[in-house]
XYZ file of C-alpha atoms in Angstrom:
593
model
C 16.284 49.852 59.516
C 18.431 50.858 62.240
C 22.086 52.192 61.813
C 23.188 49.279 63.609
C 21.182 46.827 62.025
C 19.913 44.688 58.936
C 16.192 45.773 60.389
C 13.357 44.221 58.815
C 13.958 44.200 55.357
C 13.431 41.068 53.360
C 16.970 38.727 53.818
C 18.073 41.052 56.802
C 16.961 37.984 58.829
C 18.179 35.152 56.811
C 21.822 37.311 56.357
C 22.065 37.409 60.436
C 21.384 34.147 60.881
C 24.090 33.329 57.892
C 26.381 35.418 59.706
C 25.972 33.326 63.270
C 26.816 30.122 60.887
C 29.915 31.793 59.799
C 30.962 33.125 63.431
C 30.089 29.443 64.700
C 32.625 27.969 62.630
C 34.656 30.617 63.918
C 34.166 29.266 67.437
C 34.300 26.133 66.619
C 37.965 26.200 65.292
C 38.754 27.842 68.690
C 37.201 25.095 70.698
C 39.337 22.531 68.764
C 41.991 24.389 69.444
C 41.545 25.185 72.964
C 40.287 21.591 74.151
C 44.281 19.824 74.580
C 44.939 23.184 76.693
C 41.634 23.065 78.892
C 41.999 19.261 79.272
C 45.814 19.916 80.313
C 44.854 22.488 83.050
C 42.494 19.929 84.300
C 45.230 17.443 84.698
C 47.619 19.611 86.527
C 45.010 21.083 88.340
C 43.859 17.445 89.335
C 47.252 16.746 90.420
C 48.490 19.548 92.217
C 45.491 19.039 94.439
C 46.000 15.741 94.697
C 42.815 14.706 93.218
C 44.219 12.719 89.783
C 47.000 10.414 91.626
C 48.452 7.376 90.241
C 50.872 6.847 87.092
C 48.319 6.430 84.457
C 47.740 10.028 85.411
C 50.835 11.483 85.330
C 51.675 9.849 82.380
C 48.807 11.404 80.997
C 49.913 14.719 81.925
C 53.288 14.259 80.525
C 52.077 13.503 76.925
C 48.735 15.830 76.902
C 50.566 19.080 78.288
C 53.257 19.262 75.571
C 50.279 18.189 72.689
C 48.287 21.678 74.466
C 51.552 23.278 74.145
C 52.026 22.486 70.329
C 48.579 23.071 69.762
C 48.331 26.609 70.748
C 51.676 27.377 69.204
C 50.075 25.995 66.044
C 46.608 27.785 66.506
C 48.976 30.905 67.110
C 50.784 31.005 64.433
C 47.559 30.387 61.888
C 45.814 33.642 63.975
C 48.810 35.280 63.308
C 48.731 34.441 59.229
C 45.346 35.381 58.612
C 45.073 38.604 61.208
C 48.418 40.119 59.290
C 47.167 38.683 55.720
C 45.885 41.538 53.773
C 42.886 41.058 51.984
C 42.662 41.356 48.154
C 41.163 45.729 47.348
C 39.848 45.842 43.587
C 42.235 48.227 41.747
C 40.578 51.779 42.134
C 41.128 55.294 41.350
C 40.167 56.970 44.351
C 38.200 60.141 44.565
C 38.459 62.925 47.297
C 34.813 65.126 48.123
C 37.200 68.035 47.231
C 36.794 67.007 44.102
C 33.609 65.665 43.570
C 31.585 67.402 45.836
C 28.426 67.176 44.245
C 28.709 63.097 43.755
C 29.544 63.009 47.645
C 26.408 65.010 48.079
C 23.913 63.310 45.831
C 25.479 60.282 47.567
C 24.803 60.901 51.094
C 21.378 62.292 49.952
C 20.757 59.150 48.962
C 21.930 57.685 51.869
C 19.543 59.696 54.446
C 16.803 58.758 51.945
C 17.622 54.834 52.165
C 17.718 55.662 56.029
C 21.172 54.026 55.769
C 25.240 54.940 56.635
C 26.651 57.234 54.067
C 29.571 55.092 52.408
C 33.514 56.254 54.138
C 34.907 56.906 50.251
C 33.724 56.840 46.503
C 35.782 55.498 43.916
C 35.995 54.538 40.199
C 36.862 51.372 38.569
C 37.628 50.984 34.893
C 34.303 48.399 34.209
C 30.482 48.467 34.169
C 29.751 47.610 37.742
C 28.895 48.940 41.245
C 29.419 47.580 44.854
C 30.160 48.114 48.238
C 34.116 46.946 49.461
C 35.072 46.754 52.805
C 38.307 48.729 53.415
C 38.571 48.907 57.165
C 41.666 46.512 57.445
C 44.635 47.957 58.867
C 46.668 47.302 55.918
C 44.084 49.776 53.817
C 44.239 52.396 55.888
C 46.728 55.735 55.370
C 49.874 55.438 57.392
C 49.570 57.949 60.327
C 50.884 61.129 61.087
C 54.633 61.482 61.840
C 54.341 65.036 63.488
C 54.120 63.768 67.035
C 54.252 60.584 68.382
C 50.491 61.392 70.481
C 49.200 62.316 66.641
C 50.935 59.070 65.658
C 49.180 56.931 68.439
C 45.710 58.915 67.420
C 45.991 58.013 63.664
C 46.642 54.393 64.958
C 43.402 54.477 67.539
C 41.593 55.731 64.619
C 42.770 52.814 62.118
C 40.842 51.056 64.572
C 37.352 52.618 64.608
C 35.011 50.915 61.815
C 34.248 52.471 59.327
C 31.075 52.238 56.436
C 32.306 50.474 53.173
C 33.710 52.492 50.193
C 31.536 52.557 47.227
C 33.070 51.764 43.910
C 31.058 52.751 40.966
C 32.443 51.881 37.125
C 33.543 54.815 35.470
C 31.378 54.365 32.060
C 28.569 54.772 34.370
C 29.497 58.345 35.287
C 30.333 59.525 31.318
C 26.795 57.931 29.537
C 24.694 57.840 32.216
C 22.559 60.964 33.325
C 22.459 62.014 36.950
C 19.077 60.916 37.953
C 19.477 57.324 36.196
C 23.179 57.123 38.299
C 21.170 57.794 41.486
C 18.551 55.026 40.563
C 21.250 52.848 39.721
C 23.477 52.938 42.922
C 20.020 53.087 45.382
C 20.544 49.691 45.956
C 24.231 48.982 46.011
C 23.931 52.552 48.479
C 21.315 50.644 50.908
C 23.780 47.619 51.218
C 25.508 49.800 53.793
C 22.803 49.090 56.663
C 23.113 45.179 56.849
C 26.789 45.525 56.441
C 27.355 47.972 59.601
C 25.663 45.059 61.452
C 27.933 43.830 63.767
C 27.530 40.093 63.489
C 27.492 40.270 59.264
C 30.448 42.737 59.564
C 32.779 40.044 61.925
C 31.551 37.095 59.821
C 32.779 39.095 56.545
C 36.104 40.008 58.199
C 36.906 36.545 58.749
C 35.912 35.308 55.397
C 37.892 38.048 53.789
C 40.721 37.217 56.561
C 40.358 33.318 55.740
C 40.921 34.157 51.872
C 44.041 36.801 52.288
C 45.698 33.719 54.230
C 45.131 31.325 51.403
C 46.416 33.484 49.352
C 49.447 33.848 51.459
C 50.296 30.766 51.848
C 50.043 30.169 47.807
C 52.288 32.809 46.836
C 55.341 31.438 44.318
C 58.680 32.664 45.628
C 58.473 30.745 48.914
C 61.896 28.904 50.612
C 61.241 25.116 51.669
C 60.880 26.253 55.195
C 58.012 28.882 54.870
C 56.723 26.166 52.399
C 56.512 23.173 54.863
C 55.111 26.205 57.712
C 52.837 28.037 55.074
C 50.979 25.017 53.835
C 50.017 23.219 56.787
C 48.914 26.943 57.644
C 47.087 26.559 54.604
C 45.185 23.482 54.944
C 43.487 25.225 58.089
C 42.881 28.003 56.010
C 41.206 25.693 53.675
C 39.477 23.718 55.949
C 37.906 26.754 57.442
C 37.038 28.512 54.817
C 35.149 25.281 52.595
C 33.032 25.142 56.142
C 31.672 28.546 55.978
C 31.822 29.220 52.152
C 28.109 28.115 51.940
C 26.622 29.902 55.136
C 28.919 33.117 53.504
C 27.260 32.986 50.139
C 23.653 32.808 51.277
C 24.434 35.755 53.818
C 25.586 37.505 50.697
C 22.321 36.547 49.013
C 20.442 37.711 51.780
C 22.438 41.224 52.119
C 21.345 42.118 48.493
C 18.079 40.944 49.070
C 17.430 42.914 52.386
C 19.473 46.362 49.756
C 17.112 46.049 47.122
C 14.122 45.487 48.955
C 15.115 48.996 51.084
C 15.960 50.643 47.544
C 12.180 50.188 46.088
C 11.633 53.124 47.804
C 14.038 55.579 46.231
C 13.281 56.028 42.229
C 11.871 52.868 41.420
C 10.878 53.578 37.907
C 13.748 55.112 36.591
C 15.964 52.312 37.770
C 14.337 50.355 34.815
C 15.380 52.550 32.673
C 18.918 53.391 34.230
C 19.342 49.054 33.933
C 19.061 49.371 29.969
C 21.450 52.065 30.029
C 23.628 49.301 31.884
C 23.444 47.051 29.176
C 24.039 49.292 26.633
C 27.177 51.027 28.458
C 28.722 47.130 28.618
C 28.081 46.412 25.353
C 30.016 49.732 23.976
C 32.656 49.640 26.640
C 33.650 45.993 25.832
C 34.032 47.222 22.035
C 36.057 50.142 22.921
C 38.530 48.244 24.509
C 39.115 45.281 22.292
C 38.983 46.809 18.829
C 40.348 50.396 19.692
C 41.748 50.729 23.097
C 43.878 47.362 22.512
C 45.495 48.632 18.947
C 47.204 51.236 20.897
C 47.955 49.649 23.643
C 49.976 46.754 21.409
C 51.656 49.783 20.104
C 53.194 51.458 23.496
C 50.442 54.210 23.384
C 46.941 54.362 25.879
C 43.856 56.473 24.640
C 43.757 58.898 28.087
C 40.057 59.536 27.226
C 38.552 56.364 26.768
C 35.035 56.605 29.474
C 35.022 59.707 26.911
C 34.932 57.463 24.116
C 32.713 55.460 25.318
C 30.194 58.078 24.606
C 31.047 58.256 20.940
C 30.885 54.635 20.920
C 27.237 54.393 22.085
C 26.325 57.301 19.998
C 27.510 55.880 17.516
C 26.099 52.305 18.310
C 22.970 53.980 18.652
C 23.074 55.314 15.862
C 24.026 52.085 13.603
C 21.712 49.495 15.381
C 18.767 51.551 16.933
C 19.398 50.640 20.163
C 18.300 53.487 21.823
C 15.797 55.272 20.009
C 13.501 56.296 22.454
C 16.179 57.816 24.518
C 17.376 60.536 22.175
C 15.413 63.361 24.506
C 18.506 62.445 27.686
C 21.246 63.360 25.938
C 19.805 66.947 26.871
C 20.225 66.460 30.163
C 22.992 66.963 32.623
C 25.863 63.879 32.704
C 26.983 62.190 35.449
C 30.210 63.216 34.761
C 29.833 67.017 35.707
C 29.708 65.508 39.553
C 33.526 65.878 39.135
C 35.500 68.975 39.583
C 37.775 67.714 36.639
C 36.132 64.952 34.879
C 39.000 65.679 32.324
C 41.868 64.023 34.676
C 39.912 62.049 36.458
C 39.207 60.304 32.960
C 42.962 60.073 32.098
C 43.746 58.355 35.538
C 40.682 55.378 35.172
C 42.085 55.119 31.369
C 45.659 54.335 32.507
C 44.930 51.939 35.108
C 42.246 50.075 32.209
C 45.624 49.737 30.436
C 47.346 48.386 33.524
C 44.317 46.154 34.169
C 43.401 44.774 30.752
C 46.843 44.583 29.141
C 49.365 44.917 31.491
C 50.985 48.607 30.715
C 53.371 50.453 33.238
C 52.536 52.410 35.528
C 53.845 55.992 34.538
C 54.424 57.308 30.943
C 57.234 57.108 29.021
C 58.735 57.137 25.721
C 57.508 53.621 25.409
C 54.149 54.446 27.095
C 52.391 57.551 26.430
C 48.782 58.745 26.396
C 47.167 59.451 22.929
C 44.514 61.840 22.272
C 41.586 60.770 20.036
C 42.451 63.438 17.277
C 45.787 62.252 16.973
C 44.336 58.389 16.924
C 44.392 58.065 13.699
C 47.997 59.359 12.837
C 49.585 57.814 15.729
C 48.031 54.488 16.449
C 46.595 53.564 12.988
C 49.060 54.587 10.737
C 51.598 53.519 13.094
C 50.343 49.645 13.594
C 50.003 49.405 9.475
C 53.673 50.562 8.614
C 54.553 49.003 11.709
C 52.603 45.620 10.670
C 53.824 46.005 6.813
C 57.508 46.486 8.106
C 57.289 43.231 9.895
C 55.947 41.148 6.711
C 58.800 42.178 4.951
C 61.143 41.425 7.130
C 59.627 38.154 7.281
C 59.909 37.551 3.622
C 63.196 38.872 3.940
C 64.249 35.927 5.936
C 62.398 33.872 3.623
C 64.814 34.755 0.622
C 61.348 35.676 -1.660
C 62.245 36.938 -4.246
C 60.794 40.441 -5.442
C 57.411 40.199 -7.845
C 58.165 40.382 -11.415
C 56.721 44.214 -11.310
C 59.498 45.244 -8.943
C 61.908 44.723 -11.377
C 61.056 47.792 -12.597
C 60.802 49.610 -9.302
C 63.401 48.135 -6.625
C 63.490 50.806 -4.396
C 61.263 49.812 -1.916
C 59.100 47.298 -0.485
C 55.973 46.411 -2.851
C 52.327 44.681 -2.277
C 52.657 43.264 -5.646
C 55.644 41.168 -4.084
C 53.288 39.598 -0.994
C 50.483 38.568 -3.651
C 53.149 37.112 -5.603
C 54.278 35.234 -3.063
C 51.077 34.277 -1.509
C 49.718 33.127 -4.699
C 49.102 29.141 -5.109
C 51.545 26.961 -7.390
C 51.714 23.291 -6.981
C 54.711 22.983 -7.993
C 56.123 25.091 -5.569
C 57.433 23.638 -2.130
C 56.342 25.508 0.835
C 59.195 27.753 1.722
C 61.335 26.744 5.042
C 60.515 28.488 8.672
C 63.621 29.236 9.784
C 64.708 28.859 13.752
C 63.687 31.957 15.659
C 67.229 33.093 17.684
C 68.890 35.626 20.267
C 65.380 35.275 22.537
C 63.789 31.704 22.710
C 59.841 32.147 22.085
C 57.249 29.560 22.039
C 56.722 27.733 19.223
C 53.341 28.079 17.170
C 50.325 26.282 18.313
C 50.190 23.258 16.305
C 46.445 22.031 16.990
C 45.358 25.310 15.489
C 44.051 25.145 12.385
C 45.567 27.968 10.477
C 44.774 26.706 7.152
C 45.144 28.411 3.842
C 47.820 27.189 1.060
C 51.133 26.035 1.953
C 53.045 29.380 1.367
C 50.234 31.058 4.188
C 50.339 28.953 6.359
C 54.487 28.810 6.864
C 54.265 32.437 6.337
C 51.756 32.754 9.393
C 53.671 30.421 11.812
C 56.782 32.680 10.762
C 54.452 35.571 12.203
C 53.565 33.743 15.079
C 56.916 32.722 16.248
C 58.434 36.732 15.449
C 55.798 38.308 17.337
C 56.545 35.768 20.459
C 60.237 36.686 20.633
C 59.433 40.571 20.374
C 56.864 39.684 23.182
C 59.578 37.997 25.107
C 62.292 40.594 24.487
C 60.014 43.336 25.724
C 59.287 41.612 29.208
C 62.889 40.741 29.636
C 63.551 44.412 28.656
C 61.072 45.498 31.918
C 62.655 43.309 34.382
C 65.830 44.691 33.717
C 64.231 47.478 34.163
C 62.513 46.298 37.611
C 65.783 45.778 38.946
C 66.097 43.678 41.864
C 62.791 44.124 42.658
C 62.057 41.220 41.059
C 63.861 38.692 42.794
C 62.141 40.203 46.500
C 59.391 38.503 47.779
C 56.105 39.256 46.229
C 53.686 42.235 46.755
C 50.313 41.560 48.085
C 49.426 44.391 45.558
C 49.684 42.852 42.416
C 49.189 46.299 41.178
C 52.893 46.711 42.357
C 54.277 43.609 40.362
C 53.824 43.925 37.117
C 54.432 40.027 36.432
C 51.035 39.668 37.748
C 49.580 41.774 35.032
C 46.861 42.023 33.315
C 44.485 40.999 35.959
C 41.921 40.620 33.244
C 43.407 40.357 29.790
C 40.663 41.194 27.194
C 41.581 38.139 24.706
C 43.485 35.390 24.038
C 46.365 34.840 21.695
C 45.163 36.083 17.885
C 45.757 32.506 15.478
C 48.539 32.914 13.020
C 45.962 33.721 9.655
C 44.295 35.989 12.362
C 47.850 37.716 12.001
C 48.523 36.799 8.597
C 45.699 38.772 7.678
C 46.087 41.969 9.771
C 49.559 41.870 8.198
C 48.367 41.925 4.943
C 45.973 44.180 5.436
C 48.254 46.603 6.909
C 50.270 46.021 3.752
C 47.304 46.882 1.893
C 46.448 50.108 3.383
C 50.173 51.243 3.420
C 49.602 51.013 -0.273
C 46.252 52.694 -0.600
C 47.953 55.386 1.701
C 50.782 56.174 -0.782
C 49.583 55.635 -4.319
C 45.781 56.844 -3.658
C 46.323 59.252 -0.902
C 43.766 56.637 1.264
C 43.601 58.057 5.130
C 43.830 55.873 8.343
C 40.398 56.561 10.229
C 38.874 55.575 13.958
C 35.790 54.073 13.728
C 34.213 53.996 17.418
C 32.804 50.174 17.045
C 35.911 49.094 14.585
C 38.862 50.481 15.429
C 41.409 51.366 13.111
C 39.357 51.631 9.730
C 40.765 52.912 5.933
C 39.213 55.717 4.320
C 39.127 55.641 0.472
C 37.636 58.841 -0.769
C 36.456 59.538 2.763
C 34.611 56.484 3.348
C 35.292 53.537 4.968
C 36.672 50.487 3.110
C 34.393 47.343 4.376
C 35.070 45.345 1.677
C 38.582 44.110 2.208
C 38.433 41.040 5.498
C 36.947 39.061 2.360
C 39.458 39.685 -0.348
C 42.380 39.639 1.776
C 41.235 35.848 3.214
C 40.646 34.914 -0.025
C 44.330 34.960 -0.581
C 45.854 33.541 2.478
C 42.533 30.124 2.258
C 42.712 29.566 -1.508
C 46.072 31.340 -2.693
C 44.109 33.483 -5.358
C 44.236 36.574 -5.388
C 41.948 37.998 -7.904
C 39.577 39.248 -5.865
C 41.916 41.700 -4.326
C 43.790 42.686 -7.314
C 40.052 43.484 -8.605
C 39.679 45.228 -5.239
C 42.541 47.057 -5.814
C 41.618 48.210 -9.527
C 38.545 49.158 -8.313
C 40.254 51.454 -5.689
C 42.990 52.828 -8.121
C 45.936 51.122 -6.340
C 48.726 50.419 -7.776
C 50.400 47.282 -5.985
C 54.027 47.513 -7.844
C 54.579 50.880 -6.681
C 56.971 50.821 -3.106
C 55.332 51.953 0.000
C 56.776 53.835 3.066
C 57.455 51.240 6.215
C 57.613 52.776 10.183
């Protein structure tokens, strides 16, 4: 494979002749759009030289020159739109060869050995994936210099020069994986370089990618009814264009990866097999990381700034509990990805603040609202935190309520008591369900009424009371941040929707949690508040769990059951047996955050 082209690689040809389709559309649109202008030029021409006389000609010429005239204002304007449009980047951290020299090296080693470009840039992204992006729009690129205006004009000439894609590679990738199965794995994403410095693939891409920026464009809220009206039929040709080559783009796509991985069987074959079941494995830890102990914290203003170190104690430990990886016990011996890096330390605190930014929608900077947590102090601040935190809220609830206090708190009425949630919770027919009153100061949504919450009468008004609390604290904190935006938020919108935080998350991790889903985390809290103060229980991180109790130093697994007992049937003797069991003592008051 030459530099320059896809070479002979299996899909090279079939991606060329993809791209041609693409580029052919291309021309197409221009021919439309040229044919009123060359068929006006004809008719002047024809009757300046006297060759078209008559009136039927002339009035020809009178209505076809004006029609060119609109036409190429029209085709104008949507060249304009998509050459200025800037195409979407993937949020990345990016990462200079000063300080990852040896990742730049095993890179371009692996590059010489493909017999393809070296990639312009590395960088990491915050998931379990690896590909090739194109960067080499103006819009991408690093404003120039402002030293001299000749070192200006050089950093714009240079802008201009194209330049080999950046690689992206996910960041759990670099903290399980060893070096020698991270060079299998990127071998082919690193070959897809070759077919895309072809010229023809690399002009069809840019005006796919150009096609979609102006869509998007042309969609964006905000808009006055005058870029409206000018926007959309703008984006109708956008459209129109872009459903014509969609199909010829996919299957060059198709052929691109084929063409990569057929140049790839070359470099470390074998141990690719093996580097593709660390892949699975990685996902399946990283994707429990995040939603049961990265997304605690985050709910609770704080972001775990090690978590692609976490994710190692989360395979371990999944490893560990399921067997998944038995046979490779011998590669934890050998050298990590992660010493590629000069600091793997802050280059793991960076990719864990923008998976908060990504995944839940966190600001971008730390603050007393926002501030990294360390996995020793996990425990403390994050689980201890949500339970008082969760507790608190339950009471306040019942508060609101007017329930009374359990008849055990007669004795102690200094503080908020478990005993007084069981009592509550606990079925009577011949008690009405209590009221929900109206949530005020900050309107919220009210609870989802085809969701079955279930449960007795008392839960189930207690959980919509949950639902409907935890919507207006929701909707106070994102008024609070755009008064703290400032009129930023009423300019137009940001093609980085990094920069606009209304767009975030990008990729939230869940949907809403049900109201007995929060019913029960609420009493659970309320439970472990109480095994915390009358037992001297522990919060505890479990790797695969999240926030766990620790009764004795173990882990309490036995509670989910007990606890839904209560809210589905209204009895709760199987958690006051729990709690015998345990030595709690549910009269007694507990602390609240």
């Amino acid at each position: 494979m030459s530099v320059s082209g896809a070479g002979p690689d299996t899909g090279a040809p079939s991606a060329r002749a993809r791209a041609l389709a693409v580029l052919r559309v291309r021309s197409r649109a221009l021919a439309v759009a040229l044919l009123p202008a060359a068929a006006a030029v004809i008719l002047l021409a024809g009757g300046s030289t006297g060759h078209l006389p008559g009136p039927g000609w002339d009035l020809a010429r009178r209505i076809l020159t004006p029609v060119a005239v609109l036409v190429l204002l029209l085709a104008a304007g949507v060249a304009l739109v998509v050459a200025r449009a800037r195409p979407a980047v993937s949020p990345t951290v990016p990462i200079a060869e000063e300080a990852a020299p040896d990742l730049y090296r095993m890179v371009r080693d692996l590059a010489d050995r493909l017999g393809v470009p070296a990639p312009s840039a590395i960088a990491l992204t915050p998931d379990c994936d690896s590909w090739l992006e194109d960067r080499t729009h103006p819009a991408h690129a690093p404003p120039p210099p402002e030293e001299r205006d000749d070192t200006a004009q050089a950093g714009r000439s240079a802008r201009r020069v194209p330049a080999a894609p950046v690689l992206v590679i996910g960041s759990p990738f670099l903290w399980w994986m060893r070096v020698a199965e991270l060079r299998a794995l990127l071998a082919p994403v690193v070959a897809g370089t070759g077919p895309s410095a072809h010229p023809d693939i690399a002009a069809a891409r840019r005006f796919v990618r150009g096609l979609d920026a102006a869509v998007a464009v042309t969609s964006a809220p905000d808009r006055g009814p005058v870029f409206r009206a000018v926007l959309g039929g703008v984006g109708w040709v956008a459209r129109l264009l872009l459903h014509g080559s969609r199909v010829h783009a996919a299957e060059m796509e198709r052929g691109v990866a084929a063409a990569a991985a057929e140049r790839a069987k070359t470099v470390d074959y074998g141990l690719r097999i093996v580097a593709q079941e660390q892949v699975g494995l990685a996902y399946a830890g990283w994707d429990r990381l995040l939603t049961r102990v990265a997304l605690p914290a985050w709910r609770m203003g704080r972001w775990p700034a090690r978590l692609n170190a976490g994710v190692v104690a989360a395979l371990t430990e999944l490893s560990r509990r399921d067997r998944l990886a038995e046979g490779f016990a011998s590669r934890l011996g050998e050298r990590p990805a992660c010493d590629l890096l000069e600091e793997p330390g802050a280059v793991d605190e960076a990719t864990s603040l923008l998976a908060a930014r990504l995944f839940h929608g966190g600001p971008a900077e730390t603050g007393p609202d926002w501030s990294p947590v360390h996995w020793g102090d996990y425990p403390e601040e994050v689980v201890d935190r949500k339970w008082r935190t969760d507790a608190a809220r339950l009471h306040r609830i019942l508060d609101a309520l007017r329930v009374p206090p359990a008849d055990e708190e007669s004795r102690a009425p200094d503080g908020p008591t478990l005993a007084r949630v069981l009592t509550h919770l606990t079925a009577s027919p011949d008690l009405p369900p209590a009221p929900v009153p109206a949530v005020k100061a900050v309107e919220a949504p009210a609870p989802d009424e085809d969701d079955p919450t279930g449960g007795t009468a008392h839960s189930a008004a207690l959980a919509a009371r949950l639902t409907a609390e935890l919507a207006r604290e929701e909707a106070t904190a994102v008024a609070a941040a755009a008064v703290a935006a400032g009129p930023q938020g009423s300019a137009a919108p940001d093609p980085d929707p990094l920069r606009d935080d209304r767009a975030l998350p990008l990729f939230p991790l869940q949907p809403p949690r049900t109201g007995r889903e929060l019913l029960a985390d609420h009493i659970t809290a309320m439970v472990c508040c109480a095994a915390m103060d009358t037992v001297g229980a522990a919060p505890g991180l479990d790797w695969l769990d999240g926030p766990t109790l620790l009764v004795g130093g173990a882990r309490a697994t036995d509670l989910p059951p007990q606890v839904l007992s209560l809210i589905e049937d209204g009895d709760p003797s199987d958690l006051r047996n729990w709690l015998t069991r345990q030595g709690i003592r549910p009269e007694k008051p507990v602390r609240l955050a």
